[in-house]
Short mmCIF file of C-alpha atoms and ligand atoms in Angstrom, two decimals:
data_model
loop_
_atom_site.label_atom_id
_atom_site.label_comp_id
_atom_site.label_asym_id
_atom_site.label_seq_id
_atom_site.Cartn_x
_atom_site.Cartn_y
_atom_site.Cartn_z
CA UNK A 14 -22.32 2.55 -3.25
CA UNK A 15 -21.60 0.92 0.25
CA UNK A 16 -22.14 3.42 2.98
CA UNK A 17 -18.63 2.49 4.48
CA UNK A 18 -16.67 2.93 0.47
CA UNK A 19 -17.52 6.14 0.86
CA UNK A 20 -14.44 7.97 0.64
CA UNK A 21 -14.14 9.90 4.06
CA UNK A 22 -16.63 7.38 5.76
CA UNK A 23 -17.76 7.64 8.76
CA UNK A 24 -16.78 11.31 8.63
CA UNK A 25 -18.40 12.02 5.59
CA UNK A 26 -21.80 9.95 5.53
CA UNK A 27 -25.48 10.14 3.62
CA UNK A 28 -27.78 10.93 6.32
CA UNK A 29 -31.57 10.15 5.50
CA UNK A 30 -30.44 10.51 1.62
CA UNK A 31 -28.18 13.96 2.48
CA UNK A 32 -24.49 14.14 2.49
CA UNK A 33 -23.67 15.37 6.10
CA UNK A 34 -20.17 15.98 7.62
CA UNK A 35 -19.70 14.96 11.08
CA UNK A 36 -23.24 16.39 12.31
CA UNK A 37 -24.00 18.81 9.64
CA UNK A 38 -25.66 18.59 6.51
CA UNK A 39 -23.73 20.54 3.09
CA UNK A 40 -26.58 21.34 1.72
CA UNK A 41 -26.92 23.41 4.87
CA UNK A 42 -23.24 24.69 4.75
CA UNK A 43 -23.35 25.34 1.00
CA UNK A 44 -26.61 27.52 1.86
CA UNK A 45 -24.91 29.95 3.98
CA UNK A 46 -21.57 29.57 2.61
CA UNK A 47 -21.57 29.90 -1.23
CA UNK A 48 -19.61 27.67 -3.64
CA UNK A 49 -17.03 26.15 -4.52
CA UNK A 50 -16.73 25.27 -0.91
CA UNK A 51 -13.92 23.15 1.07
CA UNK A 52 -15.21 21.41 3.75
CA UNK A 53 -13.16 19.41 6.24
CA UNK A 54 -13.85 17.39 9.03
CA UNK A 55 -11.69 17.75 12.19
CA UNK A 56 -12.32 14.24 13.75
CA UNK A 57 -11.39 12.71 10.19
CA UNK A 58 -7.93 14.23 10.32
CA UNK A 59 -7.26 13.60 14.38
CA UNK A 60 -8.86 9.74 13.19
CA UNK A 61 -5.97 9.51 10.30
CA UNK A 62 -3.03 10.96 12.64
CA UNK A 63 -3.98 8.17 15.50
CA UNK A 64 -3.43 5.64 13.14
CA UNK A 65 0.01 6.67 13.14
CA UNK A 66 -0.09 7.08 16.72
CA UNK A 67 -1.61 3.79 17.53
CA UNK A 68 1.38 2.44 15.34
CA UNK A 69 4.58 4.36 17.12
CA UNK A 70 2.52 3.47 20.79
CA UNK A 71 5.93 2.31 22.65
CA UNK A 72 8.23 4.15 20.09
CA UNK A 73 10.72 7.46 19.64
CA UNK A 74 8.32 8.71 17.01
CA UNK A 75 7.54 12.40 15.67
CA UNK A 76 4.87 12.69 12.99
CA UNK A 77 5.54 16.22 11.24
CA UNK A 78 2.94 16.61 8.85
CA UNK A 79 3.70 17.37 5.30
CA UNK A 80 1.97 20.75 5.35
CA UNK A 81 2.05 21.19 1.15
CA UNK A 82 -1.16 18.61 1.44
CA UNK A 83 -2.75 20.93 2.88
CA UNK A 84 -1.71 24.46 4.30
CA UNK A 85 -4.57 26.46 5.97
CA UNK A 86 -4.03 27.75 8.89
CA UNK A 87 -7.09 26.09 10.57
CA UNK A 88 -5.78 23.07 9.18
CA UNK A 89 -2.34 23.68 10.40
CA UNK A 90 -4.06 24.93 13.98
CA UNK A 91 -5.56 21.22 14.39
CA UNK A 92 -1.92 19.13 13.97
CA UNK A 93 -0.10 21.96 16.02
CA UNK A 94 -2.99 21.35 18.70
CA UNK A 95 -2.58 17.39 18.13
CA UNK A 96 1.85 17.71 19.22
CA UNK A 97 2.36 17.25 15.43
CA UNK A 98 5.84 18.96 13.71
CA UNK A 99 5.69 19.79 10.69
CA UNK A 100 7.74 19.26 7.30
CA UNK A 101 8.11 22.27 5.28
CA UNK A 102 9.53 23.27 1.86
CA UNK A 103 9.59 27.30 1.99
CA UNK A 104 10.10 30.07 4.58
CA UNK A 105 6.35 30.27 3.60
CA UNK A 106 5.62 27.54 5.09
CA UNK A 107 7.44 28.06 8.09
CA UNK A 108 5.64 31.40 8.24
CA UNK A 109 2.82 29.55 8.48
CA UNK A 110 3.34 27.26 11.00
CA UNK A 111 4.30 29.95 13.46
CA UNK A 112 1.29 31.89 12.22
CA UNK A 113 -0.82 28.80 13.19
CA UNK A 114 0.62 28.92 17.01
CA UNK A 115 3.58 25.81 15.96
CA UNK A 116 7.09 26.13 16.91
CA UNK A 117 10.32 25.57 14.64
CA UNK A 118 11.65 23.87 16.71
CA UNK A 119 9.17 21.11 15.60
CA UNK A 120 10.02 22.03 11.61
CA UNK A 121 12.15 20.07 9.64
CA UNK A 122 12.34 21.66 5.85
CA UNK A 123 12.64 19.57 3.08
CA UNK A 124 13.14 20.54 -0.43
CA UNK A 125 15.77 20.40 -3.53
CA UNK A 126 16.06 24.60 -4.13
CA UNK A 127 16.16 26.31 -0.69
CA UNK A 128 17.68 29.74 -1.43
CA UNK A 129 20.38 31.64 1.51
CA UNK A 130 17.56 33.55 2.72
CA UNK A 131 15.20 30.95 3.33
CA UNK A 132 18.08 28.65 5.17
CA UNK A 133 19.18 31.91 7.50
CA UNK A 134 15.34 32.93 7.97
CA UNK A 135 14.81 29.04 9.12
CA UNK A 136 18.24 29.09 11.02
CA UNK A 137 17.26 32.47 13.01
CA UNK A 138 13.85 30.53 14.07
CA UNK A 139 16.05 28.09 15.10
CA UNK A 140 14.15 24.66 13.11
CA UNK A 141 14.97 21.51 14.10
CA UNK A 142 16.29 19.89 11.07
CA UNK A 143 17.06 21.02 7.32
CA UNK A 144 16.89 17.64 5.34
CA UNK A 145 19.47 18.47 2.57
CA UNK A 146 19.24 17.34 -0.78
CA UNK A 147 22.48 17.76 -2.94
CA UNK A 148 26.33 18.37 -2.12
CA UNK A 149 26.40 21.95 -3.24
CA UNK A 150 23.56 22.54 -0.56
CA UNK A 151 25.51 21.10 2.03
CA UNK A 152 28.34 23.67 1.63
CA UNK A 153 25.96 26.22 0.95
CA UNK A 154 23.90 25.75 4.10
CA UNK A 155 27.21 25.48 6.24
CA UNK A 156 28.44 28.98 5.10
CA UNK A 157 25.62 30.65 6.09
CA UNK A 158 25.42 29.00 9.10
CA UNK A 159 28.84 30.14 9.81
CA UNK A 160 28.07 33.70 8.72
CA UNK A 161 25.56 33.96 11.62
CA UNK A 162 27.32 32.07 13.95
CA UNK A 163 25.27 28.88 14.39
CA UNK A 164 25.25 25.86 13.60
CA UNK A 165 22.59 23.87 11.26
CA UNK A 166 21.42 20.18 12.22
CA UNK A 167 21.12 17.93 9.21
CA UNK A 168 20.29 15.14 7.50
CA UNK A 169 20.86 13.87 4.29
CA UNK A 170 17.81 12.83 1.85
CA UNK A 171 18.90 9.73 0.57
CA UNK A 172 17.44 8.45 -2.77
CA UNK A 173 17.22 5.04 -2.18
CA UNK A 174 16.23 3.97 -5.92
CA UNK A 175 12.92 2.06 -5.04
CA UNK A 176 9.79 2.30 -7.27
CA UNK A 177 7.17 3.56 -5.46
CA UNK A 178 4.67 2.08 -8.08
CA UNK A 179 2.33 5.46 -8.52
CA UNK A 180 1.86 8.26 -11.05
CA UNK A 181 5.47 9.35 -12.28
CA UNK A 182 5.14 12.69 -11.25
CA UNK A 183 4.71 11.84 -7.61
CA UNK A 184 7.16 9.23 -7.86
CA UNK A 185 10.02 10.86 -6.01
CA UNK A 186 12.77 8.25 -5.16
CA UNK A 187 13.76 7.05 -8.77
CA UNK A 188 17.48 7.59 -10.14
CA UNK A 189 16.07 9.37 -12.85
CA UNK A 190 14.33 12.00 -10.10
CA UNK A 191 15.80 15.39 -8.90
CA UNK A 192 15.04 14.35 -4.87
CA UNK A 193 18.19 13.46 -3.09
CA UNK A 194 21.40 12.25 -3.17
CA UNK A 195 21.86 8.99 -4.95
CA UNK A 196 22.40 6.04 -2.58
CA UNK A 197 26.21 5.73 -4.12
CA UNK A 198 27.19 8.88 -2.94
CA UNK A 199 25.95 8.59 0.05
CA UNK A 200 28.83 7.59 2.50
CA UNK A 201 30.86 10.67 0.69
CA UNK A 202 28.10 13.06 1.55
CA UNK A 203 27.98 12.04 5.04
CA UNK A 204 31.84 12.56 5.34
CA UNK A 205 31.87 15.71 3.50
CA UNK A 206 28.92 17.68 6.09
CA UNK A 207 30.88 15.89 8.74
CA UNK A 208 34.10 18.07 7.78
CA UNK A 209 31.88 21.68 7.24
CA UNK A 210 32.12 24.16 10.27
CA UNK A 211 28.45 25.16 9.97
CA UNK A 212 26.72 21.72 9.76
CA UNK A 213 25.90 18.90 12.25
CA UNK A 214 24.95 16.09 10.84
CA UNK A 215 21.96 14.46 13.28
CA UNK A 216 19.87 12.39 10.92
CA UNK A 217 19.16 10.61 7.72
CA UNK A 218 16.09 11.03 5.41
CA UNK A 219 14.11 9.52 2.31
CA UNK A 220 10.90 9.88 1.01
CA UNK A 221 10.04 7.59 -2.17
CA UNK A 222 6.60 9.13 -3.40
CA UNK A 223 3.18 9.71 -3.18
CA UNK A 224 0.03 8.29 -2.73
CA UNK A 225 1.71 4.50 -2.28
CA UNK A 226 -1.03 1.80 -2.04
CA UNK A 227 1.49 -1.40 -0.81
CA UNK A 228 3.73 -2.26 2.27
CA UNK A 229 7.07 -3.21 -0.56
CA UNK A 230 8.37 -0.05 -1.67
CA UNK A 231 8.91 0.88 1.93
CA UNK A 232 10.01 -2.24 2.97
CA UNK A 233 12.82 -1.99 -0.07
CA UNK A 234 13.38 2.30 0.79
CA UNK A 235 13.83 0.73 4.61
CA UNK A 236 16.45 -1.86 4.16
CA UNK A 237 18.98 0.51 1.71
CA UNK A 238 18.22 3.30 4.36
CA UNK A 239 19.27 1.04 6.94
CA UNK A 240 22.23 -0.18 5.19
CA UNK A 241 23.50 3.18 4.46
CA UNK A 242 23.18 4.43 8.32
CA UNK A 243 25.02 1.04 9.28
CA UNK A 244 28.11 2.21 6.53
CA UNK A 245 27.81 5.83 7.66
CA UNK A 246 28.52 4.65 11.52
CA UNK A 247 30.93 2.54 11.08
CA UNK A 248 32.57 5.82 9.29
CA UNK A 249 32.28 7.55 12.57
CA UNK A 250 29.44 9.09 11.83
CA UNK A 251 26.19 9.00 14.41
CA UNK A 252 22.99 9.23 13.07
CA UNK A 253 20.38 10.36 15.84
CA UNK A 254 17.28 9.59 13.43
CA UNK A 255 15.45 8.15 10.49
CA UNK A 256 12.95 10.25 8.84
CA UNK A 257 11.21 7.53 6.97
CA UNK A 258 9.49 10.37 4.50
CA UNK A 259 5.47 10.31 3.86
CA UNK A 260 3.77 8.81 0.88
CA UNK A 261 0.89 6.84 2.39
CA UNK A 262 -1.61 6.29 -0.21
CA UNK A 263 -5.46 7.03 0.50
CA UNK A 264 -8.60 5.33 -0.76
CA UNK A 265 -9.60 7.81 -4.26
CA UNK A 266 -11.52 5.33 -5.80
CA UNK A 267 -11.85 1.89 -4.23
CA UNK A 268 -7.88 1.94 -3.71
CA UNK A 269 -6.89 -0.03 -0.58
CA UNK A 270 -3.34 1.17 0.79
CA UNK A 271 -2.03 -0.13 3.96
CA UNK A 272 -3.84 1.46 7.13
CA UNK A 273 -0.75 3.34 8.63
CA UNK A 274 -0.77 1.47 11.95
CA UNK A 275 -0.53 -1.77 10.09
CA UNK A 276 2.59 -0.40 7.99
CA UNK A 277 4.38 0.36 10.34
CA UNK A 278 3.91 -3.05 12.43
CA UNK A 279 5.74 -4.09 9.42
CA UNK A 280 8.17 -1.45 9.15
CA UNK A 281 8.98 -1.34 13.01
CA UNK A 282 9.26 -5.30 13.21
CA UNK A 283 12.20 -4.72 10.39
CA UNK A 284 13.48 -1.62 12.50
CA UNK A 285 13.76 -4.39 15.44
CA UNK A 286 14.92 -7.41 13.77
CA UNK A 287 18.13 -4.86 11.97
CA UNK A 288 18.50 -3.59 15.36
CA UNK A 289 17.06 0.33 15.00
CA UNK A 290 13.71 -0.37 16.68
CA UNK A 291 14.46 2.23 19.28
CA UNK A 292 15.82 4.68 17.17
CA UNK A 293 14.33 8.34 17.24
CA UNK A 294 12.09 7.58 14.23
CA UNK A 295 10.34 10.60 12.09
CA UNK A 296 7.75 10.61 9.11
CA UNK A 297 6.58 13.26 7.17
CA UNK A 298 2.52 12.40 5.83
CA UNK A 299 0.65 14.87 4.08
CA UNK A 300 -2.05 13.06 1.79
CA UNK A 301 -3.07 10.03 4.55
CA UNK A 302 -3.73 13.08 7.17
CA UNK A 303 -6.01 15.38 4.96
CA UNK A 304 -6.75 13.89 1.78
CA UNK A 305 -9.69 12.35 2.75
CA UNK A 306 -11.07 14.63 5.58
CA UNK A 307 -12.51 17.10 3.10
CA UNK A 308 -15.25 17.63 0.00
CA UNK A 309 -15.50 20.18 -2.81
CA UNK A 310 -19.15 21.30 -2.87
CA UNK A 311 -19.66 22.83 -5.87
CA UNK A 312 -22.95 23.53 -7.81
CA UNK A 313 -23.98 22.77 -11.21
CA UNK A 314 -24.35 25.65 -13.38
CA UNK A 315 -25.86 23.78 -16.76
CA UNK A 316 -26.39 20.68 -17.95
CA UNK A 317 -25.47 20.59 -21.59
CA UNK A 318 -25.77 17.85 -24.03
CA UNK A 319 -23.26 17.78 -26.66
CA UNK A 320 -22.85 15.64 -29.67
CA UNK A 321 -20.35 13.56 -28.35
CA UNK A 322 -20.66 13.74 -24.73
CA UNK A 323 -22.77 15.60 -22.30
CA UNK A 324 -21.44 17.97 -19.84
CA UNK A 325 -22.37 18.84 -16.16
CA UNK A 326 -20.72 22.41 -16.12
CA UNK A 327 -20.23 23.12 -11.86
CA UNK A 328 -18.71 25.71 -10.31
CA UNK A 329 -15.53 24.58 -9.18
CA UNK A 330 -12.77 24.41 -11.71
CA UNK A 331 -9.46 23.41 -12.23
CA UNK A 332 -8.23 26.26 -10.31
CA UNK A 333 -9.46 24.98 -7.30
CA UNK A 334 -9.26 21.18 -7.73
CA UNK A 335 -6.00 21.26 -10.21
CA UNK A 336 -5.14 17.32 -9.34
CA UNK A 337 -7.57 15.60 -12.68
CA UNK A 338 -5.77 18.09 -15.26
CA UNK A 339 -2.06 17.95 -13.55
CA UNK A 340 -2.02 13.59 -13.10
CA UNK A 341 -5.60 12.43 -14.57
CA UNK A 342 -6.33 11.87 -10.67
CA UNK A 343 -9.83 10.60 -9.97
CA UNK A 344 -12.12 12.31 -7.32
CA UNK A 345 -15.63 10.71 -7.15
CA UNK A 346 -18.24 12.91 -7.63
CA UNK A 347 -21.56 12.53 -5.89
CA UNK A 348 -24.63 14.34 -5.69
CA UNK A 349 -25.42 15.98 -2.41
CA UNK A 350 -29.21 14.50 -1.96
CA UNK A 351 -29.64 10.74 -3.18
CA UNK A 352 -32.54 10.15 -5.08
CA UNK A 353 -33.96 7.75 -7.58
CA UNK A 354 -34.15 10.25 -10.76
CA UNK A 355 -32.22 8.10 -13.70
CA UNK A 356 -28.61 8.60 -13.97
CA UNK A 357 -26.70 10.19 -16.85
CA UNK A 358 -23.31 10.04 -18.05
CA UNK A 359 -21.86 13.47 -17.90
CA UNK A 360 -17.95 14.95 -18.69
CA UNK A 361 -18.02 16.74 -15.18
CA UNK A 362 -15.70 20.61 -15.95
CA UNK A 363 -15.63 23.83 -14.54
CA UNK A 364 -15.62 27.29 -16.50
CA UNK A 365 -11.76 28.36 -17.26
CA UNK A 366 -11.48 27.94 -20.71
CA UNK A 367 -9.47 25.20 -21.49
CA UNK A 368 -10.06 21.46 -22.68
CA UNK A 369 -7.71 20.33 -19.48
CA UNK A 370 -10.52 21.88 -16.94
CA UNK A 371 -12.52 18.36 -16.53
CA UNK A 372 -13.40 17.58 -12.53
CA UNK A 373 -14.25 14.12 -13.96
CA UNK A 374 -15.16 11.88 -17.11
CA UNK A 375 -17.83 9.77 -17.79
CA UNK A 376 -19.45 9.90 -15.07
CA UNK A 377 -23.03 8.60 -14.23
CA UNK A 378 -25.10 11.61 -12.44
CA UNK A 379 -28.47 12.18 -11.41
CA UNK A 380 -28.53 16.18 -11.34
CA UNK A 381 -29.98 19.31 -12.78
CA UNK A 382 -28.67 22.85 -12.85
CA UNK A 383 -28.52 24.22 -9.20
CA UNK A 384 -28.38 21.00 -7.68
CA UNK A 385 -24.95 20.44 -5.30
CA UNK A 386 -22.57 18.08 -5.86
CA UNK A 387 -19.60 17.40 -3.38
CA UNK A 388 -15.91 16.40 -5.13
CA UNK A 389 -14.41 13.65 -2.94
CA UNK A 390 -10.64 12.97 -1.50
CA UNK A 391 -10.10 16.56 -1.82
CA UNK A 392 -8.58 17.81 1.53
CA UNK A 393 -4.86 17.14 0.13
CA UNK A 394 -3.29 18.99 -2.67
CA UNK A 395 -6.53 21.03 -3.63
CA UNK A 396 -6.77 24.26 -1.95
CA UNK A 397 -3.22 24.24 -1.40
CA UNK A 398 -2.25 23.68 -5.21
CA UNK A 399 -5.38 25.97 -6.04
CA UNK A 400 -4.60 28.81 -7.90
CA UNK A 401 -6.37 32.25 -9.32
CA UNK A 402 -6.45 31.29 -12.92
CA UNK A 403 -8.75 33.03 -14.82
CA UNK A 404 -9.15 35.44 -12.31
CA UNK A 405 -11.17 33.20 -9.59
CA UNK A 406 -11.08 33.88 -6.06
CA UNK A 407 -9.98 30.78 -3.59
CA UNK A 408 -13.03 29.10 -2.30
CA UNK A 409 -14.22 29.39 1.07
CA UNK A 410 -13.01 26.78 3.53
CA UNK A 411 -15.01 25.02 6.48
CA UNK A 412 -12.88 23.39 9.35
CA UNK A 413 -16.04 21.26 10.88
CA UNK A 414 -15.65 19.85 14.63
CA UNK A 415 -19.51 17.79 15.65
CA UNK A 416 -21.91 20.45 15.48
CA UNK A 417 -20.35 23.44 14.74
CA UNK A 418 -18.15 25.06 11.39
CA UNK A 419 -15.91 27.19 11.46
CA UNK A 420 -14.72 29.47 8.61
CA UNK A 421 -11.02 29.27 7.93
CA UNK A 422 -10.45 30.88 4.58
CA UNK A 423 -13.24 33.33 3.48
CA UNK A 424 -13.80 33.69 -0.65
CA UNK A 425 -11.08 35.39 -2.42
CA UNK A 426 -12.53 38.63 -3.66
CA UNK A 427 -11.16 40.63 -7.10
CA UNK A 428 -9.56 43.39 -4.77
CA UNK A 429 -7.98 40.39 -2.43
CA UNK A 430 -6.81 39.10 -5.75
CA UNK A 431 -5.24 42.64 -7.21
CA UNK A 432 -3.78 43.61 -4.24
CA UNK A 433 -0.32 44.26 -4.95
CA UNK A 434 -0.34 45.12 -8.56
CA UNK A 435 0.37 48.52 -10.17
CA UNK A 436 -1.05 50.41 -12.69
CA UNK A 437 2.12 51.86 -14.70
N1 LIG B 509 7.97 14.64 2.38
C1 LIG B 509 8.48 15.06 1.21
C2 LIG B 509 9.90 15.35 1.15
C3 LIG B 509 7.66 15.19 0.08
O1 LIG B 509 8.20 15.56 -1.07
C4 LIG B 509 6.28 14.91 0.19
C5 LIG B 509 5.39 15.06 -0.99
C6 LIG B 509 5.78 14.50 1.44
C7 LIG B 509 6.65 14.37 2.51
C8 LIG B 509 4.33 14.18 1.64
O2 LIG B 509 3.91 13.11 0.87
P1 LIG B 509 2.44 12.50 1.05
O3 LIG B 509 2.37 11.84 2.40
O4 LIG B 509 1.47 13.61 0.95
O5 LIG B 509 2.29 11.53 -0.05
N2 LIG B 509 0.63 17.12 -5.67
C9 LIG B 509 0.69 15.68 -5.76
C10 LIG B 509 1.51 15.09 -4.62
C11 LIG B 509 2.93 15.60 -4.56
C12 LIG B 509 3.72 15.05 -3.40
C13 LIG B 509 5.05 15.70 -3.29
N3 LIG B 509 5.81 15.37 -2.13
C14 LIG B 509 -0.72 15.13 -5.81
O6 LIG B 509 -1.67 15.90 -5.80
O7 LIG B 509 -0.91 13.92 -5.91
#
């Protein structure tokens, strides 16, 4: 492999034939550490976000960071520290966000089920924007805004029918999907939180899927979005901003999306040309911030040859890298120290016992049992889709800035895992 394909390059780099993050080696980190182990690298996520930055130089622009990709608090702690706001989807998240030092008044919350007391727990913070994403939340929302005496800003997910061209779970702009209000009922919608007591309406939102690898979906989400706000004003109706949504694909496995300041060139010489260019713009990445600023090191329990296919058994599982059993997704998989042994082809799983726990298929391998291996692409939807099946702990995660790593999450123990239950 080309130094420079390396997923995470130059973040994540072999250093005389070791795989080193930033300045460190993970062997080293693994050593004192344990596995499975997350590791991130800082300057890979402040290198993704000025990408975005480079491409809204000039502009209105708020990046609020999709904070399902990723949710640690360290993680959180580098885009509050960066003047990122953040998207949310629970008062859990918001809970975290505050926890991490952010304000709400950078939050806008996103999502298709938010229950009363997660819209008055968000309205008593005082966020800056609940994107709603069905009529019956509008009225909802507006009585129990009214019940506390305030007011809620909004804007309206639109679901601008555009096909995002990815894996149909993550495609989230499709008529057949349960995001948003279709684009025909748009115009209504806007009327109808115009006419509610407890809502103003400030904005417009879409967000058309995940992990998106070309410039046309957007450029087709753009132009109905645009449309719609230029039907919605000429109702009456002032829309302060467009929240563009996230999506941005990374590079999993040779996969060459659009960098994000090149995107938006495009996007933004559309904004201008339609007249919106100076617009109070928002986007909401998660993936293209995180995804690739962290590894997986995990260590290889057993080699075992089967009849059909040999297995490298490690120690991370589909409880803590969930995305190969949930979509197929492909991580690369590399050893930790290059050398010349001869490669095998290996089914790649962890422990839980099911068929669904594979890391990675066929793939070629020169390791033995208790040699590292570090799961690629895995600083977005990994730890924070993780889960404690089969009774595992979370791993321990590593928030690395040059020289030095920090722990963020230690291991999950049993007790951290019980706590809470009851014996009857
Ligand atoms: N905004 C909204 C409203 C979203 O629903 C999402 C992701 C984002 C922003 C961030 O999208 P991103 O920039 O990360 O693509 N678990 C799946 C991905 C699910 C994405 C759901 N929505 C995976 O592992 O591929």
């Amino acid at each position: 492999m080309n130094a420079t394909d390396l997923p995470g390059a130059p973040f994540f780099s072999y250093q005389h034939q070791q795989l080193c993050v930033e300045q460190l080696r993970l062997q080293d980190l693994a050593d004192t550490h344990g596995t499975p182990l997350f590791v991130y690298s800082k300057a890979a996520m402040l290198h993704a976000l000025a990408a975005y930055q480079r491409g809204f130089a000039g502009r209105k622009a708020k990046v609020h960071y999709a904070m399902k990709a990723n949710s640690s608090l360290g993680v959180l702690q580098v885009f509050v520290q960066a003047g990122c706001g953040f998207d949310i989807v629970s008062a859990g998240e918001l809970a975290r966000v505050l926890a991490a030092g952010g304000r709400a008044s950078d939050v806008i919350f996103s999502g298709v089920g938010k229950t009363r007391a997660e819209m008055q727990t968000a309205l008593q913070a005082g966020i800056s924007c609940f994107n709603v994403e069905s009529e019956p939340e509008l009225d909802v929302l507006s009585e129990v805004a009214v019940s506390m005496g305030k007011v809620a800003p909004v804007s309206i997910r639109v679901n601008p029918n555009v096909d995002p061209k990815t894996h149909p779970y993550i495609s989230t702009g499709l008529k057949g999907n349960k995001f948003g209000i279709a684009h025909e009922r748009t115009l209504q919608a806007y009327q109808h939180a115009a006419s509610l007591p407890g809502l103003k309406v400030t904005g417009i939102d879409c967000h058309i899927g995940s992990q998106i690898t070309t410039t046309e979906p957007y450029l087709d989400a753009l132009d109905k979005v645009l449309d719609l706000v230029e039907q919605i004003e000429a109702a009456g109706i002032a829309i302060h901003h467009l929240d563009f949504g996230g999506g941005l694909g990374i590079n999993y496995n040779g996969d060459t999306p659009p960098a994000a300041d090149d995107l938006w060139a495009r996007l933004l010489a559309r904004l201008d040309e339609r007249g919106f260019g100076q617009r109070q713009l928002m986007i909401e990445p998660g993936r293209s911030l995180v995804g690739n600023a962290g590894v997986c090191v995990s260590e290889v329990q057993f080699i075992k040859p089967g009849e059909q296919k040999n297995f490298c058994i490690i120690d991370a599982a589909m409880n803590d890298l969930p995305r190969p059993a949930m979509y197929e997704a492909f991580h690369q998989i590399v050893p930790l120290s290059l050398t010349n042994a001869p490669t095998q082809v290996y089914d790649v799983v962890g422990p839980v016992c099911e068929s669904g726990d594979w890391i990675g298929r066929d793939r070629s391998l020169n390791v033995q049992a208790g040699d590292m291996v570090a799961v690629l692409s895995a600083g977005a939807y990994c730890m924070s889709m993780s889960s404690n099946y089969n009774t595992r702990g979370r791993a321990t995660e590593v928030l690395v800035d040059g020289d030095k790593a920090h722990v963020i999450r230690s291991r999950e123990t049993a007790a951290d895992q019980m706590r809470g239950e009851h014996l009857v």
